[in-house]
Amino acid sequence: VRAWLRWPRPKEDAVPPHQPFRIAIVPVLATLAAMVAAVPASAASLPDLVTSGPSIAAGIVVRGHPFSVATTVRNQGAGGAAASTLRFYLSADTLRGAGDRRLTQVRQVARLAAHAASTGTTRLTPALTTPSGPFYVIACADDLKAVAEKSETNNCAASQSPTIGFVKSASSASARSRFIAALIVSRS
């Protein structure tokens, strides 16, 4: 017992041997508290942007010439959504994938309150290097992922049918005729 009494007292800034984790855990707890404060209380309060359309009036498009696409972006979530960007793709199917061609034109969507919508028409111009054939137009809301959403998997929508096809030039009547025939056969 006397040996214990003579034990040298630790310096004030030293960690006592029976509390080695006490000092190390305080910064960790402070960091976790800050992270929890930054996360919304519930995913139910987040916005959820979805796209409907795109609706296309043109049946055949000439490379390098614009065509119009009407789209609606709706916030079906409970929270407001900040301004975002709607981007467009040409696709051989109705799902956005690695082989799809992104068009350079975009539509800026203003801030949307909960359950509000933004409808607009965008003039898209396919590149001169776009191959001939039928394509779906896919529109993706918040494609740049600028808005934290309840679901990030429901932002894209495709045109109802692959009505977009490309011919080399407006004066290429025989190419247009061949394309129209191929389009009719592909829809049969």
Short mmCIF file of N, CA and C in Angstrom, two decimals:
data_model
loop_
_atom_site.label_atom_id
_atom_site.label_comp_id
_atom_site.label_asym_id
_atom_site.label_seq_id
_atom_site.Cartn_x
_atom_site.Cartn_y
_atom_site.Cartn_z
N VAL A 1 0.83 -1.18 0.00
CA VAL A 1 0.00 0.00 0.00
C VAL A 1 0.87 1.24 0.00
N ARG A 2 1.96 1.23 0.72
CA ARG A 2 2.82 2.40 0.76
C ARG A 2 3.47 2.66 -0.59
N ALA A 3 3.77 1.61 -1.38
CA ALA A 3 4.36 1.79 -2.70
C ALA A 3 3.38 2.55 -3.61
N TRP A 4 2.12 2.27 -3.43
CA TRP A 4 1.12 2.97 -4.24
C TRP A 4 1.07 4.45 -3.91
N LEU A 5 1.20 4.79 -2.70
CA LEU A 5 1.19 6.19 -2.28
C LEU A 5 2.41 6.94 -2.80
N ARG A 6 3.51 6.23 -3.02
CA ARG A 6 4.71 6.90 -3.50
C ARG A 6 4.76 6.96 -5.02
N TRP A 7 3.79 6.38 -5.64
CA TRP A 7 3.78 6.38 -7.11
C TRP A 7 3.80 7.82 -7.60
N PRO A 8 4.64 8.14 -8.61
CA PRO A 8 4.71 9.54 -9.04
C PRO A 8 3.40 9.96 -9.71
N ARG A 9 2.99 11.14 -9.40
CA ARG A 9 1.76 11.68 -9.97
C ARG A 9 2.01 12.04 -11.44
N PRO A 10 1.01 11.77 -12.34
CA PRO A 10 1.19 12.12 -13.76
C PRO A 10 1.10 13.63 -13.95
N LYS A 11 1.73 14.08 -15.01
CA LYS A 11 1.63 15.49 -15.37
C LYS A 11 0.19 15.78 -15.75
N GLU A 12 -0.20 17.02 -15.63
CA GLU A 12 -1.60 17.38 -15.86
C GLU A 12 -2.03 17.15 -17.31
N ASP A 13 -1.12 17.30 -18.28
CA ASP A 13 -1.48 17.12 -19.68
C ASP A 13 -1.35 15.67 -20.14
N ALA A 14 -0.88 14.79 -19.28
CA ALA A 14 -0.73 13.39 -19.65
C ALA A 14 -2.07 12.67 -19.52
N VAL A 15 -2.26 11.65 -20.34
CA VAL A 15 -3.48 10.86 -20.29
C VAL A 15 -3.35 9.85 -19.16
N PRO A 16 -4.29 9.84 -18.24
CA PRO A 16 -4.22 8.84 -17.16
C PRO A 16 -4.27 7.43 -17.75
N PRO A 17 -3.55 6.48 -17.16
CA PRO A 17 -3.49 5.13 -17.74
C PRO A 17 -4.83 4.42 -17.80
N HIS A 18 -5.78 4.75 -16.98
CA HIS A 18 -7.08 4.08 -16.99
C HIS A 18 -8.08 4.77 -17.92
N GLN A 19 -7.69 5.88 -18.61
CA GLN A 19 -8.58 6.60 -19.54
C GLN A 19 -7.88 6.89 -20.87
N PRO A 20 -7.31 5.89 -21.55
CA PRO A 20 -6.53 6.17 -22.76
C PRO A 20 -7.38 6.67 -23.93
N PHE A 21 -8.68 6.35 -23.99
CA PHE A 21 -9.49 6.72 -25.14
C PHE A 21 -10.33 7.98 -24.91
N ARG A 22 -10.31 8.48 -23.72
CA ARG A 22 -11.16 9.62 -23.38
C ARG A 22 -10.83 10.85 -24.23
N ILE A 23 -9.61 11.16 -24.39
CA ILE A 23 -9.21 12.35 -25.15
C ILE A 23 -9.36 12.11 -26.65
N ALA A 24 -9.09 10.92 -27.13
CA ALA A 24 -9.17 10.63 -28.57
C ALA A 24 -10.61 10.60 -29.07
N ILE A 25 -11.55 10.26 -28.24
CA ILE A 25 -12.93 10.11 -28.71
C ILE A 25 -13.68 11.44 -28.79
N VAL A 26 -13.27 12.43 -28.09
CA VAL A 26 -13.96 13.72 -28.09
C VAL A 26 -14.00 14.34 -29.50
N PRO A 27 -12.88 14.43 -30.24
CA PRO A 27 -12.97 14.99 -31.61
C PRO A 27 -13.84 14.13 -32.54
N VAL A 28 -13.82 12.82 -32.36
CA VAL A 28 -14.64 11.94 -33.18
C VAL A 28 -16.12 12.21 -32.94
N LEU A 29 -16.50 12.35 -31.69
CA LEU A 29 -17.90 12.65 -31.37
C LEU A 29 -18.32 14.00 -31.92
N ALA A 30 -17.45 14.98 -31.87
CA ALA A 30 -17.77 16.31 -32.41
C ALA A 30 -17.95 16.24 -33.92
N THR A 31 -17.13 15.46 -34.61
CA THR A 31 -17.26 15.30 -36.06
C THR A 31 -18.55 14.59 -36.41
N LEU A 32 -18.90 13.54 -35.70
CA LEU A 32 -20.15 12.82 -35.95
C LEU A 32 -21.36 13.72 -35.71
N ALA A 33 -21.32 14.53 -34.69
CA ALA A 33 -22.43 15.45 -34.41
C ALA A 33 -22.60 16.45 -35.55
N ALA A 34 -21.50 16.95 -36.11
CA ALA A 34 -21.58 17.89 -37.23
C ALA A 34 -22.15 17.21 -38.47
N MET A 35 -21.78 15.94 -38.71
CA MET A 35 -22.28 15.22 -39.87
C MET A 35 -23.78 14.97 -39.74
N VAL A 36 -24.24 14.61 -38.58
CA VAL A 36 -25.66 14.36 -38.36
C VAL A 36 -26.47 15.64 -38.53
N ALA A 37 -25.91 16.77 -38.10
CA ALA A 37 -26.62 18.04 -38.24
C ALA A 37 -26.74 18.44 -39.70
N ALA A 38 -25.80 18.02 -40.57
CA ALA A 38 -25.83 18.39 -41.98
C ALA A 38 -26.82 17.55 -42.79
N VAL A 39 -27.23 16.40 -42.29
CA VAL A 39 -28.15 15.52 -43.00
C VAL A 39 -29.59 15.92 -42.68
N PRO A 40 -30.47 16.02 -43.71
CA PRO A 40 -31.86 16.35 -43.41
C PRO A 40 -32.48 15.34 -42.45
N ALA A 41 -33.46 15.80 -41.70
CA ALA A 41 -34.09 14.95 -40.70
C ALA A 41 -34.73 13.72 -41.32
N SER A 42 -35.26 13.85 -42.54
CA SER A 42 -35.96 12.72 -43.15
C SER A 42 -35.89 12.83 -44.67
N ALA A 43 -35.77 11.69 -45.32
CA ALA A 43 -35.79 11.69 -46.78
C ALA A 43 -37.15 12.12 -47.30
N ALA A 44 -38.17 12.01 -46.46
CA ALA A 44 -39.52 12.42 -46.86
C ALA A 44 -39.61 13.92 -47.12
N SER A 45 -38.69 14.70 -46.53
CA SER A 45 -38.73 16.15 -46.73
C SER A 45 -37.92 16.61 -47.94
N LEU A 46 -37.33 15.68 -48.69
CA LEU A 46 -36.52 16.02 -49.85
C LEU A 46 -37.37 16.19 -51.11
N PRO A 47 -36.87 16.96 -52.08
CA PRO A 47 -37.55 17.01 -53.38
C PRO A 47 -37.33 15.71 -54.14
N ASP A 48 -38.12 15.50 -55.19
CA ASP A 48 -37.97 14.33 -56.05
C ASP A 48 -38.36 14.75 -57.47
N LEU A 49 -37.36 15.00 -58.32
CA LEU A 49 -37.61 15.49 -59.67
C LEU A 49 -37.81 14.33 -60.63
N VAL A 50 -38.89 14.40 -61.41
CA VAL A 50 -39.18 13.42 -62.44
C VAL A 50 -39.48 14.15 -63.74
N THR A 51 -39.22 13.49 -64.86
CA THR A 51 -39.44 14.06 -66.18
C THR A 51 -40.57 13.32 -66.87
N SER A 52 -41.42 14.07 -67.56
CA SER A 52 -42.41 13.43 -68.44
C SER A 52 -42.23 13.98 -69.84
N GLY A 53 -42.71 13.24 -70.82
CA GLY A 53 -42.36 13.54 -72.20
C GLY A 53 -41.17 12.65 -72.47
N PRO A 54 -40.25 13.02 -73.22
CA PRO A 54 -40.28 14.14 -74.15
C PRO A 54 -41.21 13.87 -75.33
N SER A 55 -41.84 14.92 -75.78
CA SER A 55 -42.78 14.82 -76.89
C SER A 55 -42.15 15.51 -78.10
N ILE A 56 -42.14 14.79 -79.23
CA ILE A 56 -41.46 15.28 -80.43
C ILE A 56 -42.45 15.34 -81.57
N ALA A 57 -42.48 16.50 -82.26
CA ALA A 57 -43.41 16.66 -83.39
C ALA A 57 -42.81 16.12 -84.68
N ALA A 58 -41.51 16.25 -84.86
CA ALA A 58 -40.86 15.84 -86.12
C ALA A 58 -40.72 14.33 -86.19
N GLY A 59 -40.86 13.77 -87.38
CA GLY A 59 -40.67 12.34 -87.58
C GLY A 59 -39.29 12.04 -88.08
N ILE A 60 -38.77 12.89 -88.93
CA ILE A 60 -37.43 12.71 -89.48
C ILE A 60 -36.68 14.01 -89.27
N VAL A 61 -35.46 13.89 -88.81
CA VAL A 61 -34.63 15.05 -88.51
C VAL A 61 -33.39 14.99 -89.38
N VAL A 62 -32.97 16.13 -89.85
CA VAL A 62 -31.75 16.24 -90.65
C VAL A 62 -30.61 16.60 -89.72
N ARG A 63 -29.49 15.91 -89.87
CA ARG A 63 -28.31 16.21 -89.04
C ARG A 63 -27.96 17.69 -89.14
N GLY A 64 -27.65 18.28 -87.99
CA GLY A 64 -27.25 19.68 -87.96
C GLY A 64 -28.42 20.65 -87.99
N HIS A 65 -29.66 20.15 -88.09
CA HIS A 65 -30.84 21.02 -88.12
C HIS A 65 -31.65 20.79 -86.84
N PRO A 66 -32.16 21.86 -86.25
CA PRO A 66 -32.87 21.72 -84.97
C PRO A 66 -34.25 21.09 -85.10
N PHE A 67 -34.69 20.47 -84.03
CA PHE A 67 -36.06 19.98 -83.88
C PHE A 67 -36.49 20.29 -82.45
N SER A 68 -37.78 20.37 -82.23
CA SER A 68 -38.31 20.77 -80.91
C SER A 68 -38.76 19.58 -80.10
N VAL A 69 -38.49 19.65 -78.80
CA VAL A 69 -38.89 18.61 -77.85
C VAL A 69 -39.57 19.30 -76.66
N ALA A 70 -40.79 18.87 -76.35
CA ALA A 70 -41.52 19.41 -75.20
C ALA A 70 -41.34 18.46 -74.01
N THR A 71 -41.03 19.01 -72.84
CA THR A 71 -40.82 18.22 -71.64
C THR A 71 -41.46 18.90 -70.44
N THR A 72 -41.74 18.10 -69.43
CA THR A 72 -42.21 18.62 -68.15
C THR A 72 -41.36 18.02 -67.04
N VAL A 73 -40.85 18.87 -66.17
CA VAL A 73 -40.12 18.42 -64.98
C VAL A 73 -41.02 18.72 -63.79
N ARG A 74 -41.30 17.69 -63.01
CA ARG A 74 -42.21 17.83 -61.87
C ARG A 74 -41.45 17.46 -60.59
N ASN A 75 -41.67 18.25 -59.54
CA ASN A 75 -41.13 17.93 -58.23
C ASN A 75 -42.22 17.21 -57.45
N GLN A 76 -42.13 15.89 -57.38
CA GLN A 76 -43.14 15.13 -56.67
C GLN A 76 -42.78 14.89 -55.22
N GLY A 77 -41.72 15.56 -54.75
CA GLY A 77 -41.31 15.42 -53.36
C GLY A 77 -41.97 16.45 -52.46
N ALA A 78 -41.71 16.31 -51.16
CA ALA A 78 -42.32 17.21 -50.17
C ALA A 78 -41.51 18.48 -49.95
N GLY A 79 -40.26 18.51 -50.39
CA GLY A 79 -39.42 19.68 -50.20
C GLY A 79 -39.18 20.41 -51.51
N GLY A 80 -38.80 21.68 -51.40
CA GLY A 80 -38.49 22.47 -52.59
C GLY A 80 -37.18 22.04 -53.23
N ALA A 81 -37.09 22.20 -54.55
CA ALA A 81 -35.88 21.82 -55.30
C ALA A 81 -35.21 23.07 -55.82
N ALA A 82 -33.91 23.14 -55.68
CA ALA A 82 -33.13 24.26 -56.22
C ALA A 82 -33.16 24.18 -57.75
N ALA A 83 -32.71 25.23 -58.40
CA ALA A 83 -32.64 25.25 -59.86
C ALA A 83 -31.76 24.09 -60.34
N SER A 84 -32.11 23.52 -61.50
CA SER A 84 -31.37 22.37 -62.01
C SER A 84 -31.30 22.42 -63.54
N THR A 85 -30.64 21.43 -64.11
CA THR A 85 -30.43 21.36 -65.56
C THR A 85 -31.04 20.08 -66.11
N LEU A 86 -31.84 20.23 -67.18
CA LEU A 86 -32.43 19.10 -67.90
C LEU A 86 -31.54 18.87 -69.12
N ARG A 87 -30.97 17.65 -69.24
CA ARG A 87 -30.12 17.33 -70.39
C ARG A 87 -30.79 16.27 -71.24
N PHE A 88 -30.37 16.21 -72.50
CA PHE A 88 -31.01 15.35 -73.50
C PHE A 88 -30.00 14.40 -74.11
N TYR A 89 -30.49 13.19 -74.44
CA TYR A 89 -29.66 12.14 -75.04
C TYR A 89 -30.42 11.50 -76.20
N LEU A 90 -29.68 10.96 -77.16
CA LEU A 90 -30.24 10.12 -78.22
C LEU A 90 -29.85 8.70 -77.88
N SER A 91 -30.83 7.79 -77.94
CA SER A 91 -30.58 6.42 -77.51
C SER A 91 -31.27 5.43 -78.46
N ALA A 92 -30.67 4.27 -78.62
CA ALA A 92 -31.27 3.21 -79.43
C ALA A 92 -32.41 2.51 -78.67
N ASP A 93 -32.47 2.71 -77.35
CA ASP A 93 -33.55 2.12 -76.54
C ASP A 93 -34.09 3.17 -75.58
N THR A 94 -34.97 2.78 -74.68
CA THR A 94 -35.61 3.74 -73.78
C THR A 94 -34.88 3.94 -72.46
N LEU A 95 -33.73 3.30 -72.29
CA LEU A 95 -32.96 3.43 -71.06
C LEU A 95 -31.67 4.19 -71.31
N ARG A 96 -31.35 5.12 -70.44
CA ARG A 96 -30.10 5.85 -70.58
C ARG A 96 -28.95 4.93 -70.24
N GLY A 97 -27.96 4.90 -71.14
CA GLY A 97 -26.82 4.01 -70.94
C GLY A 97 -25.55 4.60 -71.51
N ALA A 98 -24.49 3.83 -71.44
CA ALA A 98 -23.16 4.29 -71.84
C ALA A 98 -23.08 4.65 -73.32
N GLY A 99 -23.81 3.97 -74.19
CA GLY A 99 -23.71 4.22 -75.62
C GLY A 99 -24.57 5.37 -76.13
N ASP A 100 -25.32 6.02 -75.24
CA ASP A 100 -26.19 7.11 -75.67
C ASP A 100 -25.38 8.37 -75.98
N ARG A 101 -25.91 9.15 -76.92
CA ARG A 101 -25.23 10.38 -77.34
C ARG A 101 -25.88 11.57 -76.66
N ARG A 102 -25.08 12.30 -75.86
CA ARG A 102 -25.61 13.48 -75.19
C ARG A 102 -25.62 14.65 -76.17
N LEU A 103 -26.75 15.34 -76.21
CA LEU A 103 -26.86 16.54 -77.04
C LEU A 103 -26.36 17.73 -76.24
N THR A 104 -25.83 18.73 -76.92
CA THR A 104 -25.24 19.87 -76.21
C THR A 104 -26.27 20.83 -75.64
N GLN A 105 -27.46 20.85 -76.19
CA GLN A 105 -28.48 21.77 -75.71
C GLN A 105 -29.07 21.26 -74.39
N VAL A 106 -29.42 22.20 -73.52
CA VAL A 106 -30.02 21.88 -72.22
C VAL A 106 -31.19 22.81 -71.98
N ARG A 107 -31.99 22.48 -70.99
CA ARG A 107 -33.04 23.40 -70.53
C ARG A 107 -32.82 23.65 -69.05
N GLN A 108 -32.69 24.92 -68.70
CA GLN A 108 -32.53 25.29 -67.30
C GLN A 108 -33.91 25.27 -66.64
N VAL A 109 -34.01 24.58 -65.53
CA VAL A 109 -35.27 24.49 -64.79
C VAL A 109 -35.12 25.33 -63.53
N ALA A 110 -36.02 26.29 -63.36
CA ALA A 110 -35.97 27.16 -62.19
C ALA A 110 -36.31 26.37 -60.93
N ARG A 111 -36.11 26.99 -59.79
CA ARG A 111 -36.46 26.38 -58.51
C ARG A 111 -37.91 25.92 -58.55
N LEU A 112 -38.16 24.72 -58.04
CA LEU A 112 -39.51 24.17 -58.02
C LEU A 112 -39.95 23.91 -56.57
N ALA A 113 -41.07 24.47 -56.20
CA ALA A 113 -41.65 24.19 -54.89
C ALA A 113 -42.16 22.75 -54.89
N ALA A 114 -42.49 22.24 -53.72
CA ALA A 114 -43.04 20.88 -53.62
C ALA A 114 -44.28 20.77 -54.50
N HIS A 115 -44.37 19.71 -55.28
CA HIS A 115 -45.50 19.39 -56.15
C HIS A 115 -45.70 20.39 -57.29
N ALA A 116 -44.71 21.21 -57.59
CA ALA A 116 -44.79 22.16 -58.71
C ALA A 116 -44.16 21.53 -59.95
N ALA A 117 -44.43 22.13 -61.11
CA ALA A 117 -43.91 21.61 -62.38
C ALA A 117 -43.41 22.74 -63.26
N SER A 118 -42.51 22.40 -64.17
CA SER A 118 -41.98 23.32 -65.16
C SER A 118 -42.10 22.65 -66.53
N THR A 119 -42.85 23.26 -67.44
CA THR A 119 -43.01 22.72 -68.79
C THR A 119 -42.34 23.66 -69.77
N GLY A 120 -41.66 23.09 -70.75
CA GLY A 120 -40.99 23.92 -71.73
C GLY A 120 -40.65 23.15 -72.99
N THR A 121 -40.31 23.89 -74.03
CA THR A 121 -39.90 23.31 -75.30
C THR A 121 -38.45 23.69 -75.53
N THR A 122 -37.66 22.72 -75.95
CA THR A 122 -36.24 22.93 -76.20
C THR A 122 -35.94 22.56 -77.64
N ARG A 123 -35.16 23.40 -78.31
CA ARG A 123 -34.74 23.10 -79.68
C ARG A 123 -33.40 22.37 -79.61
N LEU A 124 -33.41 21.12 -80.06
CA LEU A 124 -32.23 20.28 -80.04
C LEU A 124 -31.66 20.16 -81.45
N THR A 125 -30.34 20.15 -81.54
CA THR A 125 -29.67 20.01 -82.84
C THR A 125 -28.70 18.83 -82.76
N PRO A 126 -28.99 17.76 -83.51
CA PRO A 126 -28.07 16.61 -83.50
C PRO A 126 -26.78 16.95 -84.25
N ALA A 127 -25.69 16.38 -83.79
CA ALA A 127 -24.39 16.61 -84.43
C ALA A 127 -24.39 16.07 -85.85
N LEU A 128 -23.53 16.62 -86.68
CA LEU A 128 -23.40 16.16 -88.07
C LEU A 128 -22.88 14.73 -88.13
N THR A 129 -22.26 14.25 -87.06
CA THR A 129 -21.69 12.90 -87.02
C THR A 129 -22.68 11.85 -86.50
N THR A 130 -23.91 12.25 -86.22
CA THR A 130 -24.92 11.30 -85.71
C THR A 130 -25.26 10.29 -86.79
N PRO A 131 -25.19 9.00 -86.48
CA PRO A 131 -25.50 7.99 -87.49
C PRO A 131 -26.99 7.98 -87.84
N SER A 132 -27.32 7.46 -89.01
CA SER A 132 -28.72 7.32 -89.41
C SER A 132 -29.37 6.19 -88.63
N GLY A 133 -30.67 6.29 -88.49
CA GLY A 133 -31.41 5.24 -87.81
C GLY A 133 -32.39 5.82 -86.82
N PRO A 134 -33.29 4.99 -86.33
CA PRO A 134 -34.27 5.48 -85.35
C PRO A 134 -33.63 5.66 -83.97
N PHE A 135 -34.01 6.73 -83.28
CA PHE A 135 -33.51 7.02 -81.95
C PHE A 135 -34.65 7.45 -81.05
N TYR A 136 -34.55 7.12 -79.78
CA TYR A 136 -35.40 7.69 -78.76
C TYR A 136 -34.71 8.94 -78.24
N VAL A 137 -35.47 9.92 -77.83
CA VAL A 137 -34.91 11.07 -77.13
C VAL A 137 -35.16 10.84 -75.65
N ILE A 138 -34.10 10.90 -74.87
CA ILE A 138 -34.20 10.74 -73.42
C ILE A 138 -33.90 12.08 -72.77
N ALA A 139 -34.77 12.52 -71.87
CA ALA A 139 -34.58 13.76 -71.13
C ALA A 139 -34.36 13.40 -69.67
N CYS A 140 -33.32 13.98 -69.05
CA CYS A 140 -32.98 13.67 -67.66
C CYS A 140 -32.96 14.93 -66.81
N ALA A 141 -33.87 15.00 -65.84
CA ALA A 141 -33.92 16.12 -64.91
C ALA A 141 -32.75 16.05 -63.94
N ASP A 142 -32.24 17.19 -63.55
CA ASP A 142 -31.12 17.28 -62.60
C ASP A 142 -30.00 16.32 -62.97
N ASP A 143 -29.66 16.31 -64.25
CA ASP A 143 -28.66 15.37 -64.75
C ASP A 143 -27.27 15.63 -64.15
N LEU A 144 -27.04 16.84 -63.67
CA LEU A 144 -25.75 17.17 -63.06
C LEU A 144 -25.72 16.84 -61.57
N LYS A 145 -26.83 16.30 -61.04
CA LYS A 145 -26.95 15.91 -59.63
C LYS A 145 -26.67 17.08 -58.68
N ALA A 146 -27.21 18.24 -59.01
CA ALA A 146 -27.04 19.43 -58.18
C ALA A 146 -28.03 19.47 -57.03
N VAL A 147 -29.11 18.71 -57.13
CA VAL A 147 -30.17 18.71 -56.12
C VAL A 147 -30.16 17.37 -55.39
N ALA A 148 -30.06 17.42 -54.05
CA ALA A 148 -30.19 16.19 -53.26
C ALA A 148 -31.67 15.79 -53.29
N GLU A 149 -31.94 14.56 -53.72
CA GLU A 149 -33.32 14.13 -53.92
C GLU A 149 -33.66 12.87 -53.14
N LYS A 150 -34.95 12.66 -53.00
CA LYS A 150 -35.46 11.44 -52.35
C LYS A 150 -35.05 10.22 -53.16
N SER A 151 -35.12 10.32 -54.50
CA SER A 151 -34.71 9.24 -55.39
C SER A 151 -33.96 9.83 -56.58
N GLU A 152 -32.79 9.32 -56.85
CA GLU A 152 -31.99 9.77 -57.99
C GLU A 152 -32.18 8.84 -59.19
N THR A 153 -33.03 7.83 -59.07
CA THR A 153 -33.16 6.82 -60.13
C THR A 153 -34.37 7.04 -61.04
N ASN A 154 -35.16 8.08 -60.79
CA ASN A 154 -36.37 8.29 -61.58
C ASN A 154 -36.36 9.62 -62.34
N ASN A 155 -35.18 10.13 -62.65
CA ASN A 155 -35.06 11.45 -63.27
C ASN A 155 -35.22 11.46 -64.78
N CYS A 156 -35.12 10.32 -65.44
CA CYS A 156 -35.11 10.28 -66.91
C CYS A 156 -36.42 9.72 -67.48
N ALA A 157 -36.77 10.22 -68.66
CA ALA A 157 -37.92 9.69 -69.40
C ALA A 157 -37.55 9.67 -70.88
N ALA A 158 -38.10 8.70 -71.61
CA ALA A 158 -37.82 8.56 -73.04
C ALA A 158 -39.06 8.88 -73.86
N SER A 159 -38.83 9.29 -75.10
CA SER A 159 -39.95 9.51 -76.02
C SER A 159 -40.69 8.19 -76.21
N GLN A 160 -41.97 8.27 -76.57
CA GLN A 160 -42.82 7.08 -76.67
C GLN A 160 -42.38 6.11 -77.76
N SER A 161 -41.84 6.62 -78.84
CA SER A 161 -41.41 5.75 -79.93
C SER A 161 -40.16 6.33 -80.57
N PRO A 162 -39.38 5.48 -81.24
CA PRO A 162 -38.14 5.97 -81.86
C PRO A 162 -38.42 6.67 -83.18
N THR A 163 -39.04 7.85 -83.11
CA THR A 163 -39.42 8.54 -84.32
C THR A 163 -38.33 9.42 -84.89
N ILE A 164 -37.23 9.53 -84.20
CA ILE A 164 -36.18 10.40 -84.68
C ILE A 164 -35.20 9.59 -85.52
N GLY A 165 -35.01 10.02 -86.75
CA GLY A 165 -34.05 9.39 -87.64
C GLY A 165 -33.26 10.48 -88.33
N PHE A 166 -32.09 10.16 -88.81
CA PHE A 166 -31.23 11.19 -89.37
C PHE A 166 -30.85 10.85 -90.80
N VAL A 167 -30.95 11.85 -91.65
CA VAL A 167 -30.49 11.72 -93.04
C VAL A 167 -29.39 12.75 -93.23
N LYS A 168 -28.58 12.54 -94.25
CA LYS A 168 -27.41 13.39 -94.45
C LYS A 168 -27.76 14.83 -94.75
N SER A 169 -28.73 15.04 -95.62
CA SER A 169 -29.07 16.42 -95.95
C SER A 169 -30.53 16.50 -96.32
N ALA A 170 -31.06 17.70 -96.27
CA ALA A 170 -32.47 17.90 -96.59
C ALA A 170 -32.76 17.62 -98.06
N SER A 171 -31.74 17.70 -98.92
CA SER A 171 -31.96 17.48 -100.36
C SER A 171 -31.78 16.02 -100.76
N SER A 172 -31.46 15.17 -99.81
CA SER A 172 -31.22 13.77 -100.12
C SER A 172 -32.54 12.99 -100.11
N ALA A 173 -33.32 13.15 -101.17
CA ALA A 173 -34.65 12.54 -101.24
C ALA A 173 -34.58 11.02 -101.22
N SER A 174 -33.63 10.44 -101.93
CA SER A 174 -33.56 8.97 -101.96
C SER A 174 -33.17 8.43 -100.58
N ALA A 175 -32.29 9.12 -99.87
CA ALA A 175 -31.91 8.69 -98.52
C ALA A 175 -33.12 8.79 -97.59
N ARG A 176 -33.90 9.85 -97.71
CA ARG A 176 -35.11 9.99 -96.89
C ARG A 176 -36.08 8.86 -97.18
N SER A 177 -36.27 8.54 -98.45
CA SER A 177 -37.20 7.47 -98.82
C SER A 177 -36.75 6.13 -98.25
N ARG A 178 -35.46 5.83 -98.35
CA ARG A 178 -34.94 4.57 -97.80
C ARG A 178 -35.10 4.53 -96.29
N PHE A 179 -34.86 5.68 -95.66
CA PHE A 179 -34.98 5.73 -94.21
C PHE A 179 -36.43 5.53 -93.77
N ILE A 180 -37.36 6.19 -94.44
CA ILE A 180 -38.77 6.04 -94.10
C ILE A 180 -39.21 4.59 -94.28
N ALA A 181 -38.77 3.95 -95.34
CA ALA A 181 -39.11 2.54 -95.56
C ALA A 181 -38.53 1.68 -94.43
N ALA A 182 -37.29 1.94 -94.04
CA ALA A 182 -36.67 1.16 -92.96
C ALA A 182 -37.38 1.41 -91.63
N LEU A 183 -37.81 2.64 -91.41
CA LEU A 183 -38.52 2.97 -90.17
C LEU A 183 -39.87 2.26 -90.11
N ILE A 184 -40.57 2.22 -91.22
CA ILE A 184 -41.86 1.54 -91.27
C ILE A 184 -41.68 0.05 -91.02
N VAL A 185 -40.66 -0.55 -91.62
CA VAL A 185 -40.40 -1.98 -91.42
C VAL A 185 -40.03 -2.26 -89.97
N SER A 186 -39.21 -1.38 -89.35
CA SER A 186 -38.79 -1.60 -87.97
C SER A 186 -39.93 -1.48 -86.99
N ARG A 187 -40.97 -0.74 -87.31
CA ARG A 187 -42.13 -0.59 -86.43
C ARG A 187 -43.15 -1.70 -86.61
N SER A 188 -43.02 -2.47 -87.68
CA SER A 188 -44.00 -3.53 -87.96
C SER A 188 -43.81 -4.71 -87.04
#
